Amino acid sequence: MIPVMIGALVTMLQGFDALPFLTIGFPVAASCALIWTWISVRGAVCEIHIHEESVAVRSLFDAALPSGQLEWKRIIDVELDGKSASITLGLSSIRLHQKDWLEWPLILRSLESARVFE
């Protein structure tokens, strides 16, 4: 929204009509913000459920919905690289960052012990 507002200000200061700029710019900016938020909320992992050799992961969007069945997947691979971990679950892959999880060592130990192929 800030670029649209700055563009409208510059347009008005130069003596041009800013209304067409605003009527197109604000809906485009609002749509981009909505899409970016949708993608961010769908991709941010906030819950990890570990049971024997299976893991269920829920995003912020999934956790906000009324609780339903968890989708259990097998851990294929866990790759550690510094302060993050890349986890392959079935055919999908997720990345967990250490700064997002208070119980980081416990999560890593649980994921390593639940891995199918060792």
PDB file of C-alpha atoms in Angstrom:
ATOM      1  CA  MET A   1       0.000   0.000   0.000  1.00  0.00           C
ATOM      2  CA  ILE A   2       2.877   2.373   0.748  1.00  0.00           C
ATOM      3  CA  PRO A   3       4.164   2.346  -2.869  1.00  0.00           C
ATOM      4  CA  VAL A   4       0.643   3.129  -4.118  1.00  0.00           C
ATOM      5  CA  MET A   5       0.328   6.025  -1.671  1.00  0.00           C
ATOM      6  CA  ILE A   6       3.764   7.395  -2.611  1.00  0.00           C
ATOM      7  CA  GLY A   7       2.917   7.056  -6.289  1.00  0.00           C
ATOM      8  CA  ALA A   8      -0.371   8.915  -5.762  1.00  0.00           C
ATOM      9  CA  LEU A   9       1.434  11.680  -3.845  1.00  0.00           C
ATOM     10  CA  VAL A  10       4.039  12.099  -6.577  1.00  0.00           C
ATOM     11  CA  THR A  11       1.305  12.116  -9.230  1.00  0.00           C
ATOM     12  CA  MET A  12      -0.656  14.819  -7.372  1.00  0.00           C
ATOM     13  CA  LEU A  13       2.469  16.922  -6.720  1.00  0.00           C
ATOM     14  CA  GLN A  14       3.216  16.900 -10.442  1.00  0.00           C
ATOM     15  CA  GLY A  15      -0.296  18.201 -11.125  1.00  0.00           C
ATOM     16  CA  PHE A  16      -1.765  15.051 -12.663  1.00  0.00           C
ATOM     17  CA  ASP A  17      -5.024  13.332 -11.764  1.00  0.00           C
ATOM     18  CA  ALA A  18      -4.328  10.699  -9.081  1.00  0.00           C
ATOM     19  CA  LEU A  19      -7.787   9.101  -8.947  1.00  0.00           C
ATOM     20  CA  PRO A  20      -7.214   6.595 -11.798  1.00  0.00           C
ATOM     21  CA  PHE A  21      -3.869   5.691 -10.237  1.00  0.00           C
ATOM     22  CA  LEU A  22      -5.540   5.051  -6.865  1.00  0.00           C
ATOM     23  CA  THR A  23      -8.557   3.151  -8.204  1.00  0.00           C
ATOM     24  CA  ILE A  24      -6.255   0.703  -9.942  1.00  0.00           C
ATOM     25  CA  GLY A  25      -3.367   0.710  -7.467  1.00  0.00           C
ATOM     26  CA  PHE A  26      -5.237   0.029  -4.235  1.00  0.00           C
ATOM     27  CA  PRO A  27      -7.129  -3.064  -5.466  1.00  0.00           C
ATOM     28  CA  VAL A  28      -3.933  -4.469  -6.999  1.00  0.00           C
ATOM     29  CA  ALA A  29      -1.966  -3.820  -3.786  1.00  0.00           C
ATOM     30  CA  ALA A  30      -4.736  -5.286  -1.608  1.00  0.00           C
ATOM     31  CA  SER A  31      -4.921  -8.375  -3.835  1.00  0.00           C
ATOM     32  CA  CYS A  32      -1.152  -8.880  -3.676  1.00  0.00           C
ATOM     33  CA  ALA A  33      -1.204  -8.525   0.128  1.00  0.00           C
ATOM     34  CA  LEU A  34      -4.061 -11.024   0.371  1.00  0.00           C
ATOM     35  CA  ILE A  35      -2.285 -13.583  -1.823  1.00  0.00           C
ATOM     36  CA  TRP A  36       1.013 -13.159   0.046  1.00  0.00           C
ATOM     37  CA  THR A  37      -0.725 -13.614   3.413  1.00  0.00           C
ATOM     38  CA  TRP A  38      -2.600 -16.683   2.144  1.00  0.00           C
ATOM     39  CA  ILE A  39       0.632 -18.325   0.962  1.00  0.00           C
ATOM     40  CA  SER A  40       2.508 -17.442   4.165  1.00  0.00           C
ATOM     41  CA  VAL A  41      -0.212 -18.765   6.475  1.00  0.00           C
ATOM     42  CA  ARG A  42      -0.649 -21.975   4.473  1.00  0.00           C
ATOM     43  CA  GLY A  43       3.088 -22.689   4.509  1.00  0.00           C
ATOM     44  CA  ALA A  44       4.050 -21.817   8.098  1.00  0.00           C
ATOM     45  CA  VAL A  45       4.290 -24.986  10.212  1.00  0.00           C
ATOM     46  CA  CYS A  46       3.053 -24.543  13.784  1.00  0.00           C
ATOM     47  CA  GLU A  47       2.347 -28.116  14.957  1.00  0.00           C
ATOM     48  CA  ILE A  48       4.317 -31.335  14.677  1.00  0.00           C
ATOM     49  CA  HIS A  49       2.814 -34.610  15.888  1.00  0.00           C
ATOM     50  CA  ILE A  50       5.247 -37.552  16.091  1.00  0.00           C
ATOM     51  CA  HIS A  51       4.096 -41.121  16.701  1.00  0.00           C
ATOM     52  CA  GLU A  52       6.473 -44.071  16.193  1.00  0.00           C
ATOM     53  CA  GLU A  53       7.471 -43.874  12.497  1.00  0.00           C
ATOM     54  CA  SER A  54       4.836 -41.370  11.421  1.00  0.00           C
ATOM     55  CA  VAL A  55       4.587 -37.599  11.560  1.00  0.00           C
ATOM     56  CA  ALA A  56       1.669 -35.226  11.108  1.00  0.00           C
ATOM     57  CA  VAL A  57       2.363 -31.566  10.390  1.00  0.00           C
ATOM     58  CA  ARG A  58      -0.190 -28.746  10.599  1.00  0.00           C
ATOM     59  CA  SER A  59       0.162 -25.240   9.196  1.00  0.00           C
ATOM     60  CA  LEU A  60      -1.230 -22.081  10.787  1.00  0.00           C
ATOM     61  CA  PHE A  61      -4.243 -22.333   8.486  1.00  0.00           C
ATOM     62  CA  ASP A  62      -4.907 -25.990   9.355  1.00  0.00           C
ATOM     63  CA  ALA A  63      -4.549 -25.304  13.089  1.00  0.00           C
ATOM     64  CA  ALA A  64      -7.102 -22.472  12.891  1.00  0.00           C
ATOM     65  CA  LEU A  65      -9.766 -24.782  11.445  1.00  0.00           C
ATOM     66  CA  PRO A  66     -11.818 -27.036  13.694  1.00  0.00           C
ATOM     67  CA  SER A  67      -9.652 -30.012  14.491  1.00  0.00           C
ATOM     68  CA  GLY A  68     -10.038 -32.913  12.131  1.00  0.00           C
ATOM     69  CA  GLN A  69      -8.085 -35.992  11.218  1.00  0.00           C
ATOM     70  CA  LEU A  70      -4.334 -35.596  11.079  1.00  0.00           C
ATOM     71  CA  GLU A  71      -2.596 -36.630   7.863  1.00  0.00           C
ATOM     72  CA  TRP A  72       0.120 -39.046   8.988  1.00  0.00           C
ATOM     73  CA  LYS A  73       3.196 -39.430   6.778  1.00  0.00           C
ATOM     74  CA  ARG A  74       6.416 -41.380   7.093  1.00  0.00           C
ATOM     75  CA  ILE A  75       9.707 -39.572   7.512  1.00  0.00           C
ATOM     76  CA  ILE A  76      11.989 -40.381   4.608  1.00  0.00           C
ATOM     77  CA  ASP A  77      14.913 -38.097   5.398  1.00  0.00           C
ATOM     78  CA  VAL A  78      16.045 -35.449   7.890  1.00  0.00           C
ATOM     79  CA  GLU A  79      18.830 -33.101   6.768  1.00  0.00           C
ATOM     80  CA  LEU A  80      20.367 -30.695   9.258  1.00  0.00           C
ATOM     81  CA  ASP A  81      22.071 -27.564   7.993  1.00  0.00           C
ATOM     82  CA  GLY A  82      23.084 -25.151  10.722  1.00  0.00           C
ATOM     83  CA  LYS A  83      20.038 -23.655  12.374  1.00  0.00           C
ATOM     84  CA  SER A  84      17.388 -25.388  10.262  1.00  0.00           C
ATOM     85  CA  ALA A  85      16.257 -28.846   9.263  1.00  0.00           C
ATOM     86  CA  SER A  86      14.826 -30.060   5.973  1.00  0.00           C
ATOM     87  CA  ILE A  87      12.433 -32.956   6.494  1.00  0.00           C
ATOM     88  CA  THR A  88      11.130 -35.165   3.690  1.00  0.00           C
ATOM     89  CA  LEU A  89       7.670 -36.531   4.519  1.00  0.00           C
ATOM     90  CA  GLY A  90       6.354 -38.898   1.896  1.00  0.00           C
ATOM     91  CA  LEU A  91       6.457 -36.926  -1.358  1.00  0.00           C
ATOM     92  CA  SER A  92       6.634 -33.488   0.271  1.00  0.00           C
ATOM     93  CA  SER A  93       9.368 -31.565   2.025  1.00  0.00           C
ATOM     94  CA  ILE A  94       9.210 -28.987   4.818  1.00  0.00           C
ATOM     95  CA  ARG A  95      11.819 -26.757   6.429  1.00  0.00           C
ATOM     96  CA  LEU A  96      11.884 -26.077  10.155  1.00  0.00           C
ATOM     97  CA  HIS A  97      13.942 -23.234  11.613  1.00  0.00           C
ATOM     98  CA  GLN A  98      15.478 -23.483  15.073  1.00  0.00           C
ATOM     99  CA  LYS A  99      14.354 -19.979  16.081  1.00  0.00           C
ATOM    100  CA  ASP A 100      10.685 -21.001  15.670  1.00  0.00           C
ATOM    101  CA  TRP A 101      10.803 -23.993  18.042  1.00  0.00           C
ATOM    102  CA  LEU A 102      11.656 -23.810  21.754  1.00  0.00           C
ATOM    103  CA  GLU A 103      12.096 -27.596  22.069  1.00  0.00           C
ATOM    104  CA  TRP A 104      14.516 -27.846  19.121  1.00  0.00           C
ATOM    105  CA  PRO A 105      16.806 -30.625  20.479  1.00  0.00           C
ATOM    106  CA  LEU A 106      13.805 -32.743  21.506  1.00  0.00           C
ATOM    107  CA  ILE A 107      12.177 -32.311  18.092  1.00  0.00           C
ATOM    108  CA  LEU A 108      15.371 -33.325  16.277  1.00  0.00           C
ATOM    109  CA  ARG A 109      15.840 -36.415  18.462  1.00  0.00           C
ATOM    110  CA  SER A 110      12.214 -37.432  17.935  1.00  0.00           C
ATOM    111  CA  LEU A 111      12.430 -36.934  14.166  1.00  0.00           C
ATOM    112  CA  GLU A 112      15.676 -38.909  13.928  1.00  0.00           C
ATOM    113  CA  SER A 113      14.219 -41.798  15.943  1.00  0.00           C
ATOM    114  CA  ALA A 114      11.042 -41.823  13.826  1.00  0.00           C
ATOM    115  CA  ARG A 115      12.900 -41.895  10.507  1.00  0.00           C
ATOM    116  CA  VAL A 116      12.060 -44.979   8.426  1.00  0.00           C
ATOM    117  CA  PHE A 117      15.349 -45.562   6.612  1.00  0.00           C
ATOM    118  CA  GLU A 118      18.464 -45.432   8.750  1.00  0.00           C
TER     119      GLU A 118
END
